[in-house]
PDB file of C-alpha atoms in Angstrom:
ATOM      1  CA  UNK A   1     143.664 179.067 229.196  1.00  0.00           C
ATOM      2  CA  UNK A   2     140.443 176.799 229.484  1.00  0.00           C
ATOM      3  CA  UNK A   3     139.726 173.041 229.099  1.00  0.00           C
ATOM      4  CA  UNK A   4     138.371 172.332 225.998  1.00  0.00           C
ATOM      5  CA  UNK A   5     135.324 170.061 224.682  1.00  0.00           C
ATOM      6  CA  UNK A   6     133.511 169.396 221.299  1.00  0.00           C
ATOM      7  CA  UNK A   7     130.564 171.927 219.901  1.00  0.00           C
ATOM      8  CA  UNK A   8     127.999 168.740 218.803  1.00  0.00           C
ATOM      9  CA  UNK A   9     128.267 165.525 218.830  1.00  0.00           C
ATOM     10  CA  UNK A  10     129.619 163.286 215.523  1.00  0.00           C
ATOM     11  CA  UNK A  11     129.678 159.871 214.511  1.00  0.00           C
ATOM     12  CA  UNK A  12     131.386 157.421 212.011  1.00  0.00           C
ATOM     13  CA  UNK A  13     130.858 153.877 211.159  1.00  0.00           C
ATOM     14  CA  UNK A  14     134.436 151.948 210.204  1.00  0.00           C
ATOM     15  CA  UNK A  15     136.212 148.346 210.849  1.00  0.00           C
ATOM     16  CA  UNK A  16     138.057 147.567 213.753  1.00  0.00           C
ATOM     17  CA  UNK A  17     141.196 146.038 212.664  1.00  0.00           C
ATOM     18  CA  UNK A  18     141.333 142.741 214.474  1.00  0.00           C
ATOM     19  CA  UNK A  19     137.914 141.333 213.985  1.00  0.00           C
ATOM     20  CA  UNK A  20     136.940 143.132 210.501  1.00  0.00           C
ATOM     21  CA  UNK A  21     133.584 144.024 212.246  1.00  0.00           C
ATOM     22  CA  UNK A  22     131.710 147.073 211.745  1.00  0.00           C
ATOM     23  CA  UNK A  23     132.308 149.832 214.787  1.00  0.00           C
ATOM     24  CA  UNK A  24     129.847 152.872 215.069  1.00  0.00           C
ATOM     25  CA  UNK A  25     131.561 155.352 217.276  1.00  0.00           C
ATOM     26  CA  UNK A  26     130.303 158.799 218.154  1.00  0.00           C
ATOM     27  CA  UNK A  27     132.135 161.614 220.231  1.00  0.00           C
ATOM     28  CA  UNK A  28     129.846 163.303 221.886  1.00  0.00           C
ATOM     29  CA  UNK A  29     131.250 166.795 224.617  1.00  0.00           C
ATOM     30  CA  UNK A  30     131.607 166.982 228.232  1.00  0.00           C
ATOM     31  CA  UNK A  31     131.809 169.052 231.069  1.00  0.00           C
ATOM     32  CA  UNK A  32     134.680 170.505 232.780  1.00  0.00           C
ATOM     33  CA  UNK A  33     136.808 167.812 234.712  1.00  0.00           C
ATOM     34  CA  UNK A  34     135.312 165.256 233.570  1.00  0.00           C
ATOM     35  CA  UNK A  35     138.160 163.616 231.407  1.00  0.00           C
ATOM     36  CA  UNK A  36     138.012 161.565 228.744  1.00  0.00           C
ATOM     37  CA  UNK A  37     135.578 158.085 229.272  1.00  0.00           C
ATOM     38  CA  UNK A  38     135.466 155.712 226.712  1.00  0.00           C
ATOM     39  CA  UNK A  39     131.450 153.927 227.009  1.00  0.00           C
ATOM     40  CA  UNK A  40     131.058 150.437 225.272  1.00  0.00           C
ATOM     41  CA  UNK A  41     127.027 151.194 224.893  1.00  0.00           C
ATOM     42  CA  UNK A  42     126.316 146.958 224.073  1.00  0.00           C
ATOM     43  CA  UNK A  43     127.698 146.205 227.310  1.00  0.00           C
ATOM     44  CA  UNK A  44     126.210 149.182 229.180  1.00  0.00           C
ATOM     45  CA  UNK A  45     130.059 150.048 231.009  1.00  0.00           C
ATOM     46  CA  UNK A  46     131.806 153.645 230.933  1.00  0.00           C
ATOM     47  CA  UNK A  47     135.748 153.025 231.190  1.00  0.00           C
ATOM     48  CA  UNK A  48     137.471 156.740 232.200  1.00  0.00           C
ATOM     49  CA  UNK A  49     140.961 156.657 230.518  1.00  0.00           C
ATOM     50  CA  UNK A  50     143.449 156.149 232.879  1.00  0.00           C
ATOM     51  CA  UNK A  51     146.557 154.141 233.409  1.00  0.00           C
ATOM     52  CA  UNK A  52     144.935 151.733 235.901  1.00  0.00           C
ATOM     53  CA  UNK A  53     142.572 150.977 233.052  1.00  0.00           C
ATOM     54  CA  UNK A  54     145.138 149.674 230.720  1.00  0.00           C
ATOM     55  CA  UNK A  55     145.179 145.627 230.177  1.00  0.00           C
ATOM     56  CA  UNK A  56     147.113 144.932 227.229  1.00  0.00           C
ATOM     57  CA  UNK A  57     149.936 146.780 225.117  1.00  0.00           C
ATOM     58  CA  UNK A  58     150.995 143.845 222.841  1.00  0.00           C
ATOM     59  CA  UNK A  59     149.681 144.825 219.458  1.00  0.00           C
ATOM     60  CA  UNK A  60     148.417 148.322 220.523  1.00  0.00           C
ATOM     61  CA  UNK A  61     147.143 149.802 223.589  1.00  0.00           C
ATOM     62  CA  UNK A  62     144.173 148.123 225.469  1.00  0.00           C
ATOM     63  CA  UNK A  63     141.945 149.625 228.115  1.00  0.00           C
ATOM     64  CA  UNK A  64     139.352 147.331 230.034  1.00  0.00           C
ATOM     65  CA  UNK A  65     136.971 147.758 233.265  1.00  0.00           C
ATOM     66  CA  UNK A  66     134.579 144.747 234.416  1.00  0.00           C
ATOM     67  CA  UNK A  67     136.020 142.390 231.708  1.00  0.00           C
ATOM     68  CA  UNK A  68     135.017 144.843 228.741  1.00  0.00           C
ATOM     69  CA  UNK A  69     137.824 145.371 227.221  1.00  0.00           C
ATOM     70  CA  UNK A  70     138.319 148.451 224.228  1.00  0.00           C
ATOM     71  CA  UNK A  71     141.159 147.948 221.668  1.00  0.00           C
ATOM     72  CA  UNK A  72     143.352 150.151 220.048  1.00  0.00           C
ATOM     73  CA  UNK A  73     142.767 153.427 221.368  1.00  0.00           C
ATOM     74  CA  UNK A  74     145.735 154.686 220.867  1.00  0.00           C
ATOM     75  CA  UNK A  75     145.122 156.713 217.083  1.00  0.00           C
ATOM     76  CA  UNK A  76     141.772 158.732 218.669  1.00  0.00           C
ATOM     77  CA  UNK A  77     143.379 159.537 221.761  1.00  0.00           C
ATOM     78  CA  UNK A  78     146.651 160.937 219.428  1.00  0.00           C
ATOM     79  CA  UNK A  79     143.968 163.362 217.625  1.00  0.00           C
ATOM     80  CA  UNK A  80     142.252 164.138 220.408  1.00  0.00           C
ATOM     81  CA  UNK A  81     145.657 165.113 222.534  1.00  0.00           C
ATOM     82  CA  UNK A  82     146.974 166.568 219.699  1.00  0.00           C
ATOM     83  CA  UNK A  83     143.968 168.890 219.827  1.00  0.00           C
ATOM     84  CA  UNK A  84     144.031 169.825 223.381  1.00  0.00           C
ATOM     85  CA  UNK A  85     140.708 168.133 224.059  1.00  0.00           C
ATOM     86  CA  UNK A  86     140.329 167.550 228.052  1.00  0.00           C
ATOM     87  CA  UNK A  87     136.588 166.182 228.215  1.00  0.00           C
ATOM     88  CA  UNK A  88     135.143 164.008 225.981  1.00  0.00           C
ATOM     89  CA  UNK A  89     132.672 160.875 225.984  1.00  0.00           C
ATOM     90  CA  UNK A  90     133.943 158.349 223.126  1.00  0.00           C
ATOM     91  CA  UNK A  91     130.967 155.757 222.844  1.00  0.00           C
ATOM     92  CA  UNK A  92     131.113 152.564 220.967  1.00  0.00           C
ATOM     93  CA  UNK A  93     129.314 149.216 220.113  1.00  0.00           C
ATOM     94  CA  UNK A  94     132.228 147.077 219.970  1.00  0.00           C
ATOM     95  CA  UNK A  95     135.445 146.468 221.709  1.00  0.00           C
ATOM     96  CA  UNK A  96     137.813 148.050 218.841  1.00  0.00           C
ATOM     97  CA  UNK A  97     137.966 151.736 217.999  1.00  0.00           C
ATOM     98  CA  UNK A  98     137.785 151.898 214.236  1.00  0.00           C
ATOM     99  CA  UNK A  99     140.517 151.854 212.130  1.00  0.00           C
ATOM    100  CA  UNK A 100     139.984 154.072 209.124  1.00  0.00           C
ATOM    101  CA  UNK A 101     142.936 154.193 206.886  1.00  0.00           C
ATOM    102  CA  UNK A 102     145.380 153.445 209.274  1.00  0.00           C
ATOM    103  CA  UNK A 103     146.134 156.607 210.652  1.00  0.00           C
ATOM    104  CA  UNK A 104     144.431 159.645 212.769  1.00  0.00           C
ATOM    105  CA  UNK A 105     143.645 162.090 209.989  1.00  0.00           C
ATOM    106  CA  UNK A 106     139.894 161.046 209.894  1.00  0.00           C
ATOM    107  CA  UNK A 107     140.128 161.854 213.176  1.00  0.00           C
ATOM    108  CA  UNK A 108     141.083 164.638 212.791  1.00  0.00           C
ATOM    109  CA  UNK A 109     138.324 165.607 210.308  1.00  0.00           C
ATOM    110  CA  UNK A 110     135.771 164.364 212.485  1.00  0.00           C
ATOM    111  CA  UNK A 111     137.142 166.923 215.597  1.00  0.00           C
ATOM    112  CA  UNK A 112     137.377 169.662 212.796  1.00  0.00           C
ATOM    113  CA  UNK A 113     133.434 168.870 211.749  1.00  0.00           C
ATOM    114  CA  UNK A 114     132.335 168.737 215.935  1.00  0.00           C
ATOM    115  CA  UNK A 115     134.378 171.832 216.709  1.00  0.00           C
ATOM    116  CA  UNK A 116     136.248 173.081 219.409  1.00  0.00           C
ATOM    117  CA  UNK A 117     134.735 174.470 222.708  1.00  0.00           C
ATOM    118  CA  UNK A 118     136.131 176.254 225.741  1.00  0.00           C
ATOM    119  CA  UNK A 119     134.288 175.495 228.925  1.00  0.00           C
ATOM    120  CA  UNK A 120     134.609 177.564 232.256  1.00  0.00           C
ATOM    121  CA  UNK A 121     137.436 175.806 234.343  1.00  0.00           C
ATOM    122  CA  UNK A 122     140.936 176.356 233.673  1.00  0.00           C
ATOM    123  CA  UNK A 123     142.755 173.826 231.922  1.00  0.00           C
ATOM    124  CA  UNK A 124     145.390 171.894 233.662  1.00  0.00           C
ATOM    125  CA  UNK A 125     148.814 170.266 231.984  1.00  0.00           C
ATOM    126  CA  UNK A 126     151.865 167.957 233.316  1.00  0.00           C
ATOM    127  CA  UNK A 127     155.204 169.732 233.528  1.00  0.00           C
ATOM    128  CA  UNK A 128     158.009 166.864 233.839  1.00  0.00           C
ATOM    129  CA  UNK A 129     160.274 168.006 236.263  1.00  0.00           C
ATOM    130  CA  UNK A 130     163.202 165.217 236.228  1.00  0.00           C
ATOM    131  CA  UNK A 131     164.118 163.049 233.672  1.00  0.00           C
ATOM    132  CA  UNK A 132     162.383 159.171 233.840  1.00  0.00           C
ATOM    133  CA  UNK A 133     163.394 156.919 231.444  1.00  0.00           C
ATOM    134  CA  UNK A 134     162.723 153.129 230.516  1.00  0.00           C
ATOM    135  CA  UNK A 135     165.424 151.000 228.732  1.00  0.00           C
ATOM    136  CA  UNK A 136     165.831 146.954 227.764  1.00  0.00           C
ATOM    137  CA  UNK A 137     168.979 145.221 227.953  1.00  0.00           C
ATOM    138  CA  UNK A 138     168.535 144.967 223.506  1.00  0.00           C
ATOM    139  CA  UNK A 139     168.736 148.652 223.280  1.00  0.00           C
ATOM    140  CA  UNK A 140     165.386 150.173 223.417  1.00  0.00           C
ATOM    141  CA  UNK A 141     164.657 153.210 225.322  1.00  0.00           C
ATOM    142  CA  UNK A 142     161.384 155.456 225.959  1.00  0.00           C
ATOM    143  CA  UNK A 143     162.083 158.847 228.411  1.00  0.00           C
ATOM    144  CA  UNK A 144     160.565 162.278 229.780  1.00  0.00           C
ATOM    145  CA  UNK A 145     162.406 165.021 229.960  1.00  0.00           C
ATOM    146  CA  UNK A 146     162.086 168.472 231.790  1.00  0.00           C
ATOM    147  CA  UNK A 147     161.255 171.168 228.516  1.00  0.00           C
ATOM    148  CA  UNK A 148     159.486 174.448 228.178  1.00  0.00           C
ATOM    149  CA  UNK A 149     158.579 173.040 224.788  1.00  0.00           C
ATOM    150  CA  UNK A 150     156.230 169.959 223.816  1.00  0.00           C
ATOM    151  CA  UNK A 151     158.487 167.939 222.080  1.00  0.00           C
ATOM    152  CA  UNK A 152     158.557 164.197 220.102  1.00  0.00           C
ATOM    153  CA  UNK A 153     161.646 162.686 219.120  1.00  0.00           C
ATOM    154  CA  UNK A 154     161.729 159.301 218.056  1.00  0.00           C
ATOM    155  CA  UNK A 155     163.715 156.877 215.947  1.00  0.00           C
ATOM    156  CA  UNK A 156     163.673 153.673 214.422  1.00  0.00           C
ATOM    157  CA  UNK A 157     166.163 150.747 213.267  1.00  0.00           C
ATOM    158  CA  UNK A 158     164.611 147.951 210.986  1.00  0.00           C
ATOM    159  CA  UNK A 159     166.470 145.743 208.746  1.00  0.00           C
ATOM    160  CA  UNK A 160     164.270 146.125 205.628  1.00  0.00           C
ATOM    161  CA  UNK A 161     165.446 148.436 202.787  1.00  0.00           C
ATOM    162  CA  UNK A 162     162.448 150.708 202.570  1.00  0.00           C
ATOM    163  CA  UNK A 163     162.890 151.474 206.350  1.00  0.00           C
ATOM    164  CA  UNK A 164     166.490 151.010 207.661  1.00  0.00           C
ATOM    165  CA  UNK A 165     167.187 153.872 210.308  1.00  0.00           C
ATOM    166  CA  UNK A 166     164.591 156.803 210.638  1.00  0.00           C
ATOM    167  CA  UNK A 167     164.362 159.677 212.725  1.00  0.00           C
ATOM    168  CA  UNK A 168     162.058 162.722 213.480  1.00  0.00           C
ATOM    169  CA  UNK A 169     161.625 165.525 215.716  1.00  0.00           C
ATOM    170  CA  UNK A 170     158.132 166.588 216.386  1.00  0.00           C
ATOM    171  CA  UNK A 171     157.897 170.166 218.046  1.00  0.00           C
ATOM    172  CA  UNK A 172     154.314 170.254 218.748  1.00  0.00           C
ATOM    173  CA  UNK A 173     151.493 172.469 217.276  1.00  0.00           C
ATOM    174  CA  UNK A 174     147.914 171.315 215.753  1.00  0.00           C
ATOM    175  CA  UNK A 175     149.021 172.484 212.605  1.00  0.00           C
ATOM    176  CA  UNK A 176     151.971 170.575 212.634  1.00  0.00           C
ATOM    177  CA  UNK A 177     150.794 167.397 213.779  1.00  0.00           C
ATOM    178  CA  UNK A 178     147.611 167.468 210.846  1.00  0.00           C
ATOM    179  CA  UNK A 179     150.105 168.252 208.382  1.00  0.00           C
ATOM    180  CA  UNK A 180     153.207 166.193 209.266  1.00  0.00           C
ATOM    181  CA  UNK A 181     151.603 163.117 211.710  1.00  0.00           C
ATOM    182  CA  UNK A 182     148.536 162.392 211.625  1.00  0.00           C
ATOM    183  CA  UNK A 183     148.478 161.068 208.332  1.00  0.00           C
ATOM    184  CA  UNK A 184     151.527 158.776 208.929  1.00  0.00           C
ATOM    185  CA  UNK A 185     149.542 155.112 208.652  1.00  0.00           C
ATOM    186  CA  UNK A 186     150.281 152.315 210.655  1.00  0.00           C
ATOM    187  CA  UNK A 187     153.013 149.534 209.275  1.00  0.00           C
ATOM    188  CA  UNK A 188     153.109 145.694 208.950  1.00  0.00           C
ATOM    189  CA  UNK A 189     154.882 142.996 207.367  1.00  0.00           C
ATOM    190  CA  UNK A 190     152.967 140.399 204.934  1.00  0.00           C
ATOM    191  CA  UNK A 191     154.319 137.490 206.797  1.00  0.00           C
ATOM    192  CA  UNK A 192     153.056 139.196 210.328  1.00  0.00           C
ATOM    193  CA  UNK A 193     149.807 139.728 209.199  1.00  0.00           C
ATOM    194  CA  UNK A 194     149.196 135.902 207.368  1.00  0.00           C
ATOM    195  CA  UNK A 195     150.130 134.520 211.330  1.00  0.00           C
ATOM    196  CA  UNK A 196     148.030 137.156 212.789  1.00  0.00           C
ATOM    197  CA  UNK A 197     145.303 135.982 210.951  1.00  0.00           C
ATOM    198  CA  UNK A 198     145.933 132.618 211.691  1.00  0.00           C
ATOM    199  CA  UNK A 199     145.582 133.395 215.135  1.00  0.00           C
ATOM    200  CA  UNK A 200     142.294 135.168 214.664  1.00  0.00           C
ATOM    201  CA  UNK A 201     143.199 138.986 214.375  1.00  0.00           C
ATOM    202  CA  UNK A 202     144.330 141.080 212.033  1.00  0.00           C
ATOM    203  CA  UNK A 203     140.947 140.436 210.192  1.00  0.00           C
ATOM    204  CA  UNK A 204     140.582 143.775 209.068  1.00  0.00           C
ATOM    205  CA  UNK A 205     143.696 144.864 208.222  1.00  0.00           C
ATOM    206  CA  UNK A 206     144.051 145.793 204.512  1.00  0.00           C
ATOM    207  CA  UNK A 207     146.547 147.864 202.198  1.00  0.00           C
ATOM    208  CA  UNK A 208     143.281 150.436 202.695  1.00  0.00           C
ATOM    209  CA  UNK A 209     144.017 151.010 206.417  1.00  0.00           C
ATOM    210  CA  UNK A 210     147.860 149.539 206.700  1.00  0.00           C
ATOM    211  CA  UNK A 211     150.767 149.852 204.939  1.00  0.00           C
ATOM    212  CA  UNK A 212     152.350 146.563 204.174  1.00  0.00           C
ATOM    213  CA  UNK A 213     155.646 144.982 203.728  1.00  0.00           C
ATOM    214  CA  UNK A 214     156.775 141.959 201.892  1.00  0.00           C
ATOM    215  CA  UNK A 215     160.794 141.124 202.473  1.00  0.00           C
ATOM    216  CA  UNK A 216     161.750 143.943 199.974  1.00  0.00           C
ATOM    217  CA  UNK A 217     159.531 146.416 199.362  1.00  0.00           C
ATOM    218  CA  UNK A 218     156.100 148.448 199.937  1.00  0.00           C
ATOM    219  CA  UNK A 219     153.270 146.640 198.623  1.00  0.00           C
ATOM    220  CA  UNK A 220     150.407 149.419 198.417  1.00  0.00           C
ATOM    221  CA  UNK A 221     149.854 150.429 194.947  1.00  0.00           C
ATOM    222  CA  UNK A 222     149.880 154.192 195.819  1.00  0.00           C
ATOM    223  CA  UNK A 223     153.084 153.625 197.840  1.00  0.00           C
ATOM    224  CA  UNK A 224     154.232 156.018 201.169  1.00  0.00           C
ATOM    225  CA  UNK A 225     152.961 159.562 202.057  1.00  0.00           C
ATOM    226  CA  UNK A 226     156.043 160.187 203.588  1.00  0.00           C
ATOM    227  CA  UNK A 227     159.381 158.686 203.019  1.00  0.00           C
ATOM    228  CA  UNK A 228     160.165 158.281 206.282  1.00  0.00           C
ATOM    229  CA  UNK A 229     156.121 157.822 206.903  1.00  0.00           C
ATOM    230  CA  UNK A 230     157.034 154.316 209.621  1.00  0.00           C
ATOM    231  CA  UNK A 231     158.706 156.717 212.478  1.00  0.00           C
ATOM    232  CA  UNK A 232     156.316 159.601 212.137  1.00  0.00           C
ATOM    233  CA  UNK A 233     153.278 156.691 213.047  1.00  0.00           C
ATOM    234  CA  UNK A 234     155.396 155.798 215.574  1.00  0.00           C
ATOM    235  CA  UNK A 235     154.797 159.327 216.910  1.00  0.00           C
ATOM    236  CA  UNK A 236     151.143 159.658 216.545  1.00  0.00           C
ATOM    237  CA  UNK A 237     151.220 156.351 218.575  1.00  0.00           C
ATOM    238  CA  UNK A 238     153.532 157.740 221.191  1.00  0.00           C
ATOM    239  CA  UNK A 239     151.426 161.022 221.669  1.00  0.00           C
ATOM    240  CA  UNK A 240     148.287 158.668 221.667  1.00  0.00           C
ATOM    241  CA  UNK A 241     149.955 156.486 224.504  1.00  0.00           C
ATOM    242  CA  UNK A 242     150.960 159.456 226.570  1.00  0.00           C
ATOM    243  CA  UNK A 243     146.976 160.564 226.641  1.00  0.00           C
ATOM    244  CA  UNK A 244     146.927 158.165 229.388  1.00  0.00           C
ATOM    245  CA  UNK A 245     148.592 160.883 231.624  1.00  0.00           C
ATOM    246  CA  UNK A 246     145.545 162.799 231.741  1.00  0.00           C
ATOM    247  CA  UNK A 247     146.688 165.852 231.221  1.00  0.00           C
ATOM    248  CA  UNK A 248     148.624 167.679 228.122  1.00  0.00           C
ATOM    249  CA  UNK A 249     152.622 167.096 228.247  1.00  0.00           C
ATOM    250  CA  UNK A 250     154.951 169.479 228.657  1.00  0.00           C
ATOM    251  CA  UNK A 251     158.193 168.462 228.170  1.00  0.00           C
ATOM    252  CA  UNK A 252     160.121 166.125 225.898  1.00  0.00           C
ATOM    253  CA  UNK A 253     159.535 162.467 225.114  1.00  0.00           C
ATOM    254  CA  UNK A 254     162.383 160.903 223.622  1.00  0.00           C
ATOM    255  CA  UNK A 255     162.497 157.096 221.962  1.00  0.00           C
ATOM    256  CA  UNK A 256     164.134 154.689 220.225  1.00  0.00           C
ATOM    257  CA  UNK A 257     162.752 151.783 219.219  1.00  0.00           C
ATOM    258  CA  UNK A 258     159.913 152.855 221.566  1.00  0.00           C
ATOM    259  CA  UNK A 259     156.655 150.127 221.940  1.00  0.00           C
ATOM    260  CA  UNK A 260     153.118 150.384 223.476  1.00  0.00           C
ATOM    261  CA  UNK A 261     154.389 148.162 226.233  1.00  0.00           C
ATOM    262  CA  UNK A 262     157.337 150.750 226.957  1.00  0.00           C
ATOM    263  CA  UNK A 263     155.073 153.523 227.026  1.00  0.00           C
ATOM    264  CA  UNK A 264     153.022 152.279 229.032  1.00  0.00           C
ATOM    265  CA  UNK A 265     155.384 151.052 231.711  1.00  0.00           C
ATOM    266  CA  UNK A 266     157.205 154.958 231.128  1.00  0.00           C
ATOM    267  CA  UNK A 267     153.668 156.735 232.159  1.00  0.00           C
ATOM    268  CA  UNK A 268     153.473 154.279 235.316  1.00  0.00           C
ATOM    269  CA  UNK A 269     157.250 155.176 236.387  1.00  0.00           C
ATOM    270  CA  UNK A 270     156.431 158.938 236.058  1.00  0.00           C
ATOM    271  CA  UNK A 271     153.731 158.778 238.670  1.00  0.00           C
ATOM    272  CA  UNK A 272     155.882 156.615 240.702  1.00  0.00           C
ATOM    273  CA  UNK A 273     157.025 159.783 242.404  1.00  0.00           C
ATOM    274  CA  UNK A 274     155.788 163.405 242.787  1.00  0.00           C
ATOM    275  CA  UNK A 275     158.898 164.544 242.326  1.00  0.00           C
ATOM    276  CA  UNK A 276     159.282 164.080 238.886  1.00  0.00           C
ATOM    277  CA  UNK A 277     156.495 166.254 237.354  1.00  0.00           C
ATOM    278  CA  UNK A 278     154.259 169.104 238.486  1.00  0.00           C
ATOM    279  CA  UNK A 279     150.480 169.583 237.562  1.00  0.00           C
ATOM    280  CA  UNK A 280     150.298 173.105 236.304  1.00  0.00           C
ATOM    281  CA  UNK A 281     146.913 174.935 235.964  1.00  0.00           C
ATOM    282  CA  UNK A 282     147.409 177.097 232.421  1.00  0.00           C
ATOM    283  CA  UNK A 283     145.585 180.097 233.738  1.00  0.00           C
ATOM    284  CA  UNK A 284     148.424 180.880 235.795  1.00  0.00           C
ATOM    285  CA  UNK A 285     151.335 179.313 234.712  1.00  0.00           C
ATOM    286  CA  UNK A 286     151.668 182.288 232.085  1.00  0.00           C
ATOM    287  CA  UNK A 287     155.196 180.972 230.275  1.00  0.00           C
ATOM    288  CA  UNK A 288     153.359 177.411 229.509  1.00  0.00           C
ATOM    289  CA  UNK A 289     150.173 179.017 228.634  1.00  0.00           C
ATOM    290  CA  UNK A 290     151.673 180.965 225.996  1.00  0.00           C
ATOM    291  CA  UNK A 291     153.678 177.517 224.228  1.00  0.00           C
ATOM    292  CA  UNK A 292     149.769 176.317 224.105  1.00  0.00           C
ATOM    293  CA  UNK A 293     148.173 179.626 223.069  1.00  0.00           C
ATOM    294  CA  UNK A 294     151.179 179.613 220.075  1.00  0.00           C
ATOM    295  CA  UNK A 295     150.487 175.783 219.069  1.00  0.00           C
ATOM    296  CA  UNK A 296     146.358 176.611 218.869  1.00  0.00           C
ATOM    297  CA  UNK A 297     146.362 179.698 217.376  1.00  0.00           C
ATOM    298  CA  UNK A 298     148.382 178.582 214.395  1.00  0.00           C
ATOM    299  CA  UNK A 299     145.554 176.300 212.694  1.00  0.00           C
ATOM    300  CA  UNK A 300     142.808 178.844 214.222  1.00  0.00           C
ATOM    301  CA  UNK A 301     143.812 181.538 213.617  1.00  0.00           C
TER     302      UNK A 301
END
C-alpha cells in the first residue's frame, strides 16, 4: 500500500469560528514523506503537524510555531485522516481553519473534488502495541488499545434532556465515516456561547455552523441529523486529534467524556515509550494492509 496525496489543488473561502473573519484555505498535494504542514501565507511560516506543535487544547486543538498560532484544526485533519491522506500542504491567510457548517463533510467534498493520489513510497501506519490510557479523578478517560481493527468508541454523559448518555462505536472505513461522522456538527450551549462572546470569541459561531442548546432543548430550526448526532462529533474530533500521531491508527481508541486536552496529553503518553506501539510500513505488513485496502475500496470501488 502507498502514501497518498491530492490530484490538484482546491480552495474554499469560509469563517473561522472565533473571530467571524473570512479564511481562504487551499489544499494543495505533496510529495512522499513529507507529512502534513499547515502554511499561514500572511505571516510567511510553514507549521508541520506534530505534537510538539500543539499550544492550546481549551476550546479545540491549537497548533503554533514562531508565535503564529492556527486554530481549530482538528475537523480538516478528521477528513483528511479519515481519508488516508499522508502528504498534504494546508495553506491559509488567517489563524483559524474555517468552519463551514460545523462539521467535516465539506471537507470531505472538497478531498472528493481534489482527488486521491498514490505516490511511490510505501505508506507507513502506528500499530499500538500496549494499552495507554489517560483518566481524571471526575471520571473521564481517553485510551489506546492493541487491535487488528481501526476502531472509535466513545461516550458521553450530559445533564440536558436532548443529550443525557450517548454512545457509539465507530469501526472505521471512508464510507462509513462520510456517511455516519462527518456530518455530525459541533455542539454548544446558548449561555456558553453569550460568555464566549463576551470574551471575544465565538464570533462566528451561528445555528449555520453549530448546533445550539438553550436549558431544554435544540434551538436550530431544522433540528439534529442524528439523534445521537453530540457523541458522533465527538468522534470526528477524536480521529482529528489523533492526526497528530502522524501516521494512520491501528488499534482502538476508547473514551468517555474524552476532551481536546485529554487527547492531546493521550498522544504525548503513547510516545512516551517505544514499547507501546510499532511503526508498520503497509507494503509489508500484509494482515494491516488488507484492514486499509477493505476500508478504501468500499467508497472506491
Amino acid at each position: 500500500m502507498r502514501q497518498r496525496t491530492i490530484e490538484k489543488s482546491v480552495e474554499i473561502v469560509g469563517i473561522g469560528l472565533h473571530k467571524g473573519v473570512p479564511v481562504k484555505m487551499r489544499l494543495e498535494p505533496l510529495e512522499a514523506d513529507m507529512g502534513i504542514v499547515f502554511y499561514r501565507v500572511d505571516a510567511g511560516v510553514s507549521i508541520p503537524l506534530k505534537i510538539e506543535n500543539v499550544v492550546d487544547t481549551q476550546m479545540a486543538t491549537v497548533i503554533g510555531k514562531d508565535g503564529v498560532v492556527i486554530s481549530t484544526v482538528e475537523h480538516i485533519l478528521s477528513a483528511i485522516y479519515a481519508y488516508g491522506i499522508d502528504n498534504l500542504r494546508i495553506v491559509l491567510d488567517n489563524d483559524e481553519v474555517p468552519v463551514l457548517d460545523g462539521s467535516s463533510s465539506g471537507y470531505c467534498m472538497l478531498i472528493d473534488e481534489a482527488g486521491i493520489k498514490e505516490l511511490e513510497k510505501s505508506k507507513k501506519a502506528i500499530k499500538i502495541k500496549k494499552d495507554v490510557e489517560i483518566t481524571t479523578e471526575d471520571g473521564k478517560k481517553v485510551a489506546l488499545k492493541p487491535s487488528n481493527h481501526i476502531i472509535y468508541d466513545f461516550s458521553i454523559d450530559f445533564e440536558h434532556p436532548v443529550i443525557g448518555h450517548q454512545e457509539f462505536n465507530f469501526d472505521y472505513s471512508i464510507e462509513e465515516y462520510k456517511e455516519n461522522i462527518s456530518r455530525a456538527r459541533t455542539f454548544g450551549f446558548l449561555h456558553e456561547v453569550q460568555y464566549l462572546r463576551s470574551k471575544g470569541l465565538a464570533q462566528g459561531a451561528s445555528m449555520e455552523n453549530a448546533i445550539v442548546l438553550d436549558h431544554s432543548k435544540v434551538l436550530n430550526p431544522d433540528g439534529l441529523r442524528y439523534d445521537d448526532e453530540f457523541v458522533r462529533h465527538k468522534i470526528l474530533d477524536a480521529i482529528g486529534d489523533m492526526a497528530l500521531l502522524g501516521y494512520t491508527l491501528v488499534g482502538e481508541y476508547n473514551a468517555h467524556k474524552g476532551s481536546h486536552h485529554l487527547n492531546h496529553l493521550l498522544t504525548k503518553k503513547l510516545y512516551e515509550d517505544e514499547a507501546n506501539y510499532e511503526i508498520i510500513d503497509l507494503e509489508e505488513a500484509q494482515d494491516e494492509a488488507e484492514v486499509f485496502e477493505l476500508a478504501y475500496s468500499r467508497v472506491e470501488a
